[in-house]
Structures are given as C-alpha cells and as structure tokens.
Amino acid sequence: NIGVVAMWLALLLGPGARIVAVEPVPAVFRYLAWNIRINGLASRIWPLNLGVGGTATKETKFHYHPLDPVASLLVRAARAELDESADAEEMRRV
C-alpha cells in the first residue's frame, strides 16, 4: 500500500475528503507517507503505520521480511509455535 487508492479517493472526493490509509510494514509505510507528501495530499490523507483485522485481538504474529516486504505474512494461529519450528528457522534465513 503506497497510497494509490487513497490518493485516487482524495482527488475524486475533493478537498473536504479525509482518507485513512493503513500499512503495517514500516518500509512500505515510509513510501506511503512520502507518496502522500509529494503529491500534496497530506491534508486529506491520514497514514497509519498499523494493520487492521476483522477480529478484536491484542496481538497477531506477523512475519516481516525486511528484504522483500511484499513477502511478509500473518502467522496463522495453528502455527503459533512457529518460532520453535524448523519452518521458523527457514523463514529467518530467507
């Protein structure tokens, strides 16, 4: 999410629009914030560096891949012990 839809909505809806754009991955969030700023839409779009889900929870495990943020993923509850598994070691090496 680098803000393409948020910017399109802000332009479509006009100066009175207030758009919220969310992005949980820090590296991608920086591009989102930069993109909003250079396009002069900071007064219309509020970027948030967080994720949004469909269920109320305090915490969700998220694997962040710093070399390829697009490959980041949510860790399913069934794999809650991922950090202790061989898969976790493999993911760390990727």
mmCIF file of N, CA and C in Angstrom:
data_model
loop_
_atom_site.group_PDB
_atom_site.id
_atom_site.type_symbol
_atom_site.label_atom_id
_atom_site.label_comp_id
_atom_site.label_asym_id
_atom_site.label_seq_id
_atom_site.Cartn_x
_atom_site.Cartn_y
_atom_site.Cartn_z
ATOM 1 N N ASN A 1 0.842 -1.170 0.000
ATOM 2 C CA ASN A 1 0.000 0.000 0.000
ATOM 3 C C ASN A 1 0.890 1.237 0.000
ATOM 4 N N ILE A 2 1.060 1.816 -1.154
ATOM 5 C CA ILE A 2 1.834 3.058 -1.244
ATOM 6 C C ILE A 2 0.916 4.249 -1.481
ATOM 7 N N GLY A 3 -0.380 4.042 -1.304
ATOM 8 C CA GLY A 3 -1.318 5.145 -1.332
ATOM 9 C C GLY A 3 -2.052 5.396 -2.625
ATOM 10 N N VAL A 4 -1.947 4.516 -3.601
ATOM 11 C CA VAL A 4 -2.588 4.745 -4.898
ATOM 12 C C VAL A 4 -4.096 4.927 -4.752
ATOM 13 N N VAL A 5 -4.762 4.019 -4.056
ATOM 14 C CA VAL A 5 -6.214 4.116 -3.886
ATOM 15 C C VAL A 5 -6.575 5.298 -2.991
ATOM 16 N N ALA A 6 -5.831 5.500 -1.928
ATOM 17 C CA ALA A 6 -6.098 6.633 -1.021
ATOM 18 C C ALA A 6 -5.986 7.955 -1.764
ATOM 19 N N MET A 7 -4.955 8.092 -2.594
ATOM 20 C CA MET A 7 -4.781 9.339 -3.347
ATOM 21 C C MET A 7 -5.880 9.519 -4.382
ATOM 22 N N TRP A 8 -6.254 8.430 -5.049
ATOM 23 C CA TRP A 8 -7.330 8.496 -6.036
ATOM 24 C C TRP A 8 -8.633 8.937 -5.365
ATOM 25 N N LEU A 9 -8.942 8.357 -4.191
ATOM 26 C CA LEU A 9 -10.151 8.746 -3.462
ATOM 27 C C LEU A 9 -10.095 10.198 -3.004
ATOM 28 N N ALA A 10 -8.943 10.631 -2.511
ATOM 29 C CA ALA A 10 -8.790 12.013 -2.051
ATOM 30 C C ALA A 10 -9.032 12.989 -3.197
ATOM 31 N N LEU A 11 -8.531 12.672 -4.374
ATOM 32 C CA LEU A 11 -8.736 13.547 -5.530
ATOM 33 C C LEU A 11 -10.175 13.475 -6.024
ATOM 34 N N LEU A 12 -10.737 12.277 -6.047
ATOM 35 C CA LEU A 12 -12.113 12.079 -6.510
ATOM 36 C C LEU A 12 -13.120 12.778 -5.597
ATOM 37 N N LEU A 13 -12.924 12.676 -4.291
ATOM 38 C CA LEU A 13 -13.873 13.225 -3.321
ATOM 39 C C LEU A 13 -13.649 14.701 -3.016
ATOM 40 N N GLY A 14 -12.509 15.235 -3.398
ATOM 41 C CA GLY A 14 -12.264 16.666 -3.268
ATOM 42 C C GLY A 14 -11.641 17.092 -1.953
ATOM 43 N N PRO A 15 -11.453 18.421 -1.802
ATOM 44 C CA PRO A 15 -10.742 18.984 -0.652
ATOM 45 C C PRO A 15 -11.350 18.667 0.713
ATOM 46 N N GLY A 16 -12.636 18.389 0.786
ATOM 47 C CA GLY A 16 -13.278 18.080 2.062
ATOM 48 C C GLY A 16 -13.082 16.645 2.515
ATOM 49 N N ALA A 17 -12.512 15.825 1.656
ATOM 50 C CA ALA A 17 -12.335 14.401 1.971
ATOM 51 C C ALA A 17 -11.263 14.198 3.031
ATOM 52 N N ARG A 18 -11.478 13.223 3.887
ATOM 53 C CA ARG A 18 -10.481 12.800 4.870
ATOM 54 C C ARG A 18 -10.364 11.286 4.743
ATOM 55 N N ILE A 19 -9.231 10.821 4.255
ATOM 56 C CA ILE A 19 -8.995 9.410 3.970
ATOM 57 C C ILE A 19 -7.993 8.842 4.977
ATOM 58 N N VAL A 20 -8.240 7.623 5.451
ATOM 59 C CA VAL A 20 -7.310 6.927 6.330
ATOM 60 C C VAL A 20 -6.651 5.826 5.494
ATOM 61 N N ALA A 21 -5.319 5.816 5.465
ATOM 62 C CA ALA A 21 -4.563 4.784 4.746
ATOM 63 C C ALA A 21 -3.709 4.029 5.758
ATOM 64 N N VAL A 22 -3.834 2.700 5.784
ATOM 65 C CA VAL A 22 -3.081 1.896 6.745
ATOM 66 C C VAL A 22 -2.073 1.007 6.035
ATOM 67 N N GLU A 23 -0.911 0.855 6.649
ATOM 68 C CA GLU A 23 0.147 -0.024 6.136
ATOM 69 C C GLU A 23 0.982 -0.509 7.317
ATOM 70 N N PRO A 24 0.987 -1.826 7.587
ATOM 71 C CA PRO A 24 1.710 -2.342 8.747
ATOM 72 C C PRO A 24 3.227 -2.477 8.573
ATOM 73 N N VAL A 25 3.707 -2.584 7.366
ATOM 74 C CA VAL A 25 5.128 -2.819 7.128
ATOM 75 C C VAL A 25 5.880 -1.484 7.108
ATOM 76 N N PRO A 26 6.810 -1.280 8.049
ATOM 77 C CA PRO A 26 7.492 0.014 8.164
ATOM 78 C C PRO A 26 8.134 0.521 6.870
ATOM 79 N N ALA A 27 8.808 -0.349 6.135
ATOM 80 C CA ALA A 27 9.476 0.084 4.899
ATOM 81 C C ALA A 27 8.469 0.563 3.863
ATOM 82 N N VAL A 28 7.357 -0.124 3.740
ATOM 83 C CA VAL A 28 6.324 0.273 2.780
ATOM 84 C C VAL A 28 5.602 1.520 3.278
ATOM 85 N N PHE A 29 5.404 1.623 4.604
ATOM 86 C CA PHE A 29 4.755 2.803 5.184
ATOM 87 C C PHE A 29 5.526 4.077 4.845
ATOM 88 N N ARG A 30 6.845 3.997 4.858
ATOM 89 C CA ARG A 30 7.649 5.180 4.510
ATOM 90 C C ARG A 30 7.343 5.645 3.094
ATOM 91 N N TYR A 31 7.182 4.702 2.157
ATOM 92 C CA TYR A 31 6.818 5.063 0.782
ATOM 93 C C TYR A 31 5.412 5.660 0.730
ATOM 94 N N LEU A 32 4.501 5.095 1.511
ATOM 95 C CA LEU A 32 3.138 5.627 1.585
ATOM 96 C C LEU A 32 3.154 7.084 2.037
ATOM 97 N N ALA A 33 3.825 7.361 3.149
ATOM 98 C CA ALA A 33 3.880 8.719 3.694
ATOM 99 C C ALA A 33 4.559 9.676 2.715
ATOM 100 N N TRP A 34 5.640 9.228 2.108
ATOM 101 C CA TRP A 34 6.370 10.047 1.129
ATOM 102 C C TRP A 34 5.485 10.351 -0.079
ATOM 103 N N ASN A 35 4.797 9.349 -0.583
ATOM 104 C CA ASN A 35 3.931 9.494 -1.745
ATOM 105 C C ASN A 35 2.808 10.505 -1.480
ATOM 106 N N ILE A 36 2.226 10.437 -0.295
ATOM 107 C CA ILE A 36 1.163 11.382 0.082
ATOM 108 C C ILE A 36 1.714 12.800 0.121
ATOM 109 N N ARG A 37 2.893 12.932 0.715
ATOM 110 C CA ARG A 37 3.515 14.256 0.860
ATOM 111 C C ARG A 37 3.872 14.877 -0.486
ATOM 112 N N ILE A 38 4.551 14.114 -1.355
ATOM 113 C CA ILE A 38 4.998 14.698 -2.628
ATOM 114 C C ILE A 38 3.839 15.009 -3.573
ATOM 115 N N ASN A 39 2.691 14.373 -3.338
ATOM 116 C CA ASN A 39 1.514 14.649 -4.162
ATOM 117 C C ASN A 39 0.611 15.716 -3.550
ATOM 118 N N GLY A 40 1.070 16.336 -2.457
ATOM 119 C CA GLY A 40 0.337 17.445 -1.852
ATOM 120 C C GLY A 40 -0.999 17.063 -1.236
ATOM 121 N N LEU A 41 -1.095 15.833 -0.731
ATOM 122 C CA LEU A 41 -2.375 15.363 -0.189
ATOM 123 C C LEU A 41 -2.333 15.104 1.319
ATOM 124 N N ALA A 42 -1.332 15.648 2.007
ATOM 125 C CA ALA A 42 -1.189 15.404 3.447
ATOM 126 C C ALA A 42 -2.361 15.942 4.253
ATOM 127 N N SER A 43 -3.051 16.951 3.755
ATOM 128 C CA SER A 43 -4.195 17.496 4.494
ATOM 129 C C SER A 43 -5.457 16.640 4.321
ATOM 130 N N ARG A 44 -5.425 15.718 3.357
ATOM 131 C CA ARG A 44 -6.605 14.883 3.084
ATOM 132 C C ARG A 44 -6.431 13.424 3.492
ATOM 133 N N ILE A 45 -5.177 12.948 3.557
ATOM 134 C CA ILE A 45 -4.923 11.526 3.830
ATOM 135 C C ILE A 45 -4.137 11.382 5.128
ATOM 136 N N TRP A 46 -4.646 10.549 6.018
ATOM 137 C CA TRP A 46 -4.021 10.282 7.310
ATOM 138 C C TRP A 46 -3.383 8.897 7.254
ATOM 139 N N PRO A 47 -2.061 8.793 7.081
ATOM 140 C CA PRO A 47 -1.417 7.477 7.032
ATOM 141 C C PRO A 47 -1.158 6.928 8.432
ATOM 142 N N LEU A 48 -1.450 5.663 8.627
ATOM 143 C CA LEU A 48 -1.227 4.997 9.908
ATOM 144 C C LEU A 48 -0.341 3.777 9.702
ATOM 145 N N ASN A 49 0.713 3.668 10.496
ATOM 146 C CA ASN A 49 1.626 2.535 10.411
ATOM 147 C C ASN A 49 1.122 1.424 11.333
ATOM 148 N N LEU A 50 0.070 0.740 10.889
ATOM 149 C CA LEU A 50 -0.527 -0.349 11.645
ATOM 150 C C LEU A 50 -1.346 -1.226 10.721
ATOM 151 N N GLY A 51 -1.755 -2.372 11.228
ATOM 152 C CA GLY A 51 -2.591 -3.280 10.460
ATOM 153 C C GLY A 51 -4.008 -3.270 11.001
ATOM 154 N N VAL A 52 -4.939 -3.655 10.169
ATOM 155 C CA VAL A 52 -6.351 -3.709 10.556
ATOM 156 C C VAL A 52 -6.852 -5.113 10.267
ATOM 157 N N GLY A 53 -7.583 -5.685 11.229
ATOM 158 C CA GLY A 53 -8.100 -7.033 11.049
ATOM 159 C C GLY A 53 -9.593 -7.106 11.290
ATOM 160 N N GLY A 54 -10.152 -8.267 11.042
ATOM 161 C CA GLY A 54 -11.579 -8.466 11.168
ATOM 162 C C GLY A 54 -12.035 -8.918 12.544
ATOM 163 N N THR A 55 -11.085 -9.239 13.426
ATOM 164 C CA THR A 55 -11.457 -9.682 14.761
ATOM 165 C C THR A 55 -10.684 -8.883 15.809
ATOM 166 N N ALA A 56 -11.312 -8.716 16.956
ATOM 167 C CA ALA A 56 -10.659 -7.983 18.041
ATOM 168 C C ALA A 56 -9.608 -8.874 18.691
ATOM 169 N N THR A 57 -8.391 -8.392 18.750
ATOM 170 C CA THR A 57 -7.311 -9.133 19.372
ATOM 171 C C THR A 57 -6.234 -8.152 19.809
ATOM 172 N N LYS A 58 -5.500 -8.512 20.825
ATOM 173 C CA LYS A 58 -4.425 -7.631 21.278
ATOM 174 C C LYS A 58 -3.194 -7.779 20.397
ATOM 175 N N GLU A 59 -2.951 -8.968 19.896
ATOM 176 C CA GLU A 59 -1.717 -9.217 19.161
ATOM 177 C C GLU A 59 -1.907 -10.305 18.128
ATOM 178 N N THR A 60 -1.288 -10.135 16.988
ATOM 179 C CA THR A 60 -1.261 -11.146 15.947
ATOM 180 C C THR A 60 0.175 -11.289 15.492
ATOM 181 N N LYS A 61 0.639 -12.514 15.377
ATOM 182 C CA LYS A 61 2.012 -12.718 14.908
ATOM 183 C C LYS A 61 2.085 -12.361 13.426
ATOM 184 N N PHE A 62 3.123 -11.628 13.088
ATOM 185 C CA PHE A 62 3.321 -11.168 11.726
ATOM 186 C C PHE A 62 4.788 -11.366 11.381
ATOM 187 N N HIS A 63 5.053 -12.073 10.320
ATOM 188 C CA HIS A 63 6.437 -12.283 9.889
ATOM 189 C C HIS A 63 6.783 -11.170 8.901
ATOM 190 N N TYR A 64 7.726 -10.331 9.267
ATOM 191 C CA TYR A 64 8.172 -9.242 8.413
ATOM 192 C C TYR A 64 9.468 -9.648 7.735
ATOM 193 N N HIS A 65 9.461 -9.616 6.429
ATOM 194 C CA HIS A 65 10.635 -9.970 5.645
ATOM 195 C C HIS A 65 11.284 -8.673 5.174
ATOM 196 N N PRO A 66 12.367 -8.199 5.824
ATOM 197 C CA PRO A 66 12.942 -6.881 5.528
ATOM 198 C C PRO A 66 13.497 -6.723 4.123
ATOM 199 N N LEU A 67 13.905 -7.814 3.486
ATOM 200 C CA LEU A 67 14.448 -7.703 2.132
ATOM 201 C C LEU A 67 13.369 -7.748 1.062
ATOM 202 N N ASP A 68 12.194 -8.226 1.427
ATOM 203 C CA ASP A 68 11.075 -8.303 0.491
ATOM 204 C C ASP A 68 9.772 -8.120 1.260
ATOM 205 N N PRO A 69 9.422 -6.861 1.614
ATOM 206 C CA PRO A 69 8.239 -6.616 2.436
ATOM 207 C C PRO A 69 6.945 -7.196 1.865
ATOM 208 N N VAL A 70 6.875 -7.333 0.546
ATOM 209 C CA VAL A 70 5.674 -7.895 -0.064
ATOM 210 C C VAL A 70 5.506 -9.361 0.339
ATOM 211 N N ALA A 71 6.602 -10.030 0.674
ATOM 212 C CA ALA A 71 6.550 -11.432 1.074
ATOM 213 C C ALA A 71 6.232 -11.600 2.556
ATOM 214 N N SER A 72 5.995 -10.519 3.286
ATOM 215 C CA SER A 72 5.628 -10.609 4.699
ATOM 216 C C SER A 72 4.267 -11.279 4.805
ATOM 217 N N LEU A 73 4.001 -11.913 5.938
ATOM 218 C CA LEU A 73 2.743 -12.638 6.076
ATOM 219 C C LEU A 73 2.296 -12.729 7.524
ATOM 220 N N LEU A 74 1.005 -12.992 7.676
ATOM 221 C CA LEU A 74 0.455 -13.265 9.001
ATOM 222 C C LEU A 74 0.726 -14.724 9.324
ATOM 223 N N VAL A 75 1.005 -15.003 10.573
ATOM 224 C CA VAL A 75 1.237 -16.378 11.010
ATOM 225 C C VAL A 75 -0.067 -16.886 11.595
ATOM 226 N N ARG A 76 -0.610 -17.935 11.019
ATOM 227 C CA ARG A 76 -1.892 -18.482 11.471
ATOM 228 C C ARG A 76 -1.803 -19.025 12.893
ATOM 229 N N ALA A 77 -2.934 -18.980 13.596
ATOM 230 C CA ALA A 77 -2.991 -19.474 14.976
ATOM 231 C C ALA A 77 -2.546 -20.929 15.068
ATOM 232 N N ALA A 78 -2.829 -21.707 14.052
ATOM 233 C CA ALA A 78 -2.436 -23.119 14.055
ATOM 234 C C ALA A 78 -0.920 -23.270 14.054
ATOM 235 N N ARG A 79 -0.209 -22.206 13.687
ATOM 236 C CA ARG A 79 1.244 -22.266 13.667
ATOM 237 C C ARG A 79 1.822 -21.320 14.708
ATOM 238 N N ALA A 80 1.139 -21.180 15.815
ATOM 239 C CA ALA A 80 1.559 -20.258 16.869
ATOM 240 C C ALA A 80 2.944 -20.579 17.412
ATOM 241 N N GLU A 81 3.336 -21.825 17.296
ATOM 242 C CA GLU A 81 4.651 -22.223 17.784
ATOM 243 C C GLU A 81 5.708 -22.105 16.691
ATOM 244 N N LEU A 82 5.469 -21.295 15.712
ATOM 245 C CA LEU A 82 6.347 -21.152 14.558
ATOM 246 C C LEU A 82 7.786 -20.849 14.946
ATOM 247 N N ASP A 83 7.977 -20.037 15.964
ATOM 248 C CA ASP A 83 9.325 -19.655 16.364
ATOM 249 C C ASP A 83 10.170 -20.848 16.801
ATOM 250 N N GLU A 84 9.531 -21.952 17.181
ATOM 251 C CA GLU A 84 10.263 -23.123 17.648
ATOM 252 C C GLU A 84 10.389 -24.191 16.566
ATOM 253 N N SER A 85 9.816 -23.940 15.411
ATOM 254 C CA SER A 85 9.802 -24.971 14.368
ATOM 255 C C SER A 85 10.941 -24.785 13.368
ATOM 256 N N ALA A 86 11.147 -25.788 12.573
ATOM 257 C CA ALA A 86 12.150 -25.724 11.506
ATOM 258 C C ALA A 86 11.744 -24.685 10.473
ATOM 259 N N ASP A 87 10.428 -24.513 10.272
ATOM 260 C CA ASP A 87 9.950 -23.513 9.320
ATOM 261 C C ASP A 87 10.401 -22.115 9.726
ATOM 262 N N ALA A 88 10.387 -21.846 11.018
ATOM 263 C CA ALA A 88 10.793 -20.523 11.501
ATOM 264 C C ALA A 88 12.251 -20.272 11.157
ATOM 265 N N GLU A 89 13.076 -21.275 11.331
ATOM 266 C CA GLU A 89 14.494 -21.121 11.002
ATOM 267 C C GLU A 89 14.649 -20.877 9.500
ATOM 268 N N GLU A 90 13.889 -21.600 8.706
ATOM 269 C CA GLU A 90 13.944 -21.401 7.257
ATOM 270 C C GLU A 90 13.511 -19.989 6.892
ATOM 271 N N MET A 91 12.441 -19.495 7.509
ATOM 272 C CA MET A 91 11.960 -18.140 7.230
ATOM 273 C C MET A 91 12.997 -17.104 7.633
ATOM 274 N N ARG A 92 13.722 -17.348 8.721
ATOM 275 C CA ARG A 92 14.747 -16.401 9.168
ATOM 276 C C ARG A 92 15.888 -16.304 8.163
ATOM 277 N N ARG A 93 16.202 -17.435 7.501
ATOM 278 C CA ARG A 93 17.314 -17.464 6.555
ATOM 279 C C ARG A 93 16.941 -16.838 5.223
ATOM 280 N N VAL A 94 15.659 -16.761 4.899
ATOM 281 C CA VAL A 94 15.221 -16.239 3.584
ATOM 282 C C VAL A 94 15.551 -14.785 3.450
#
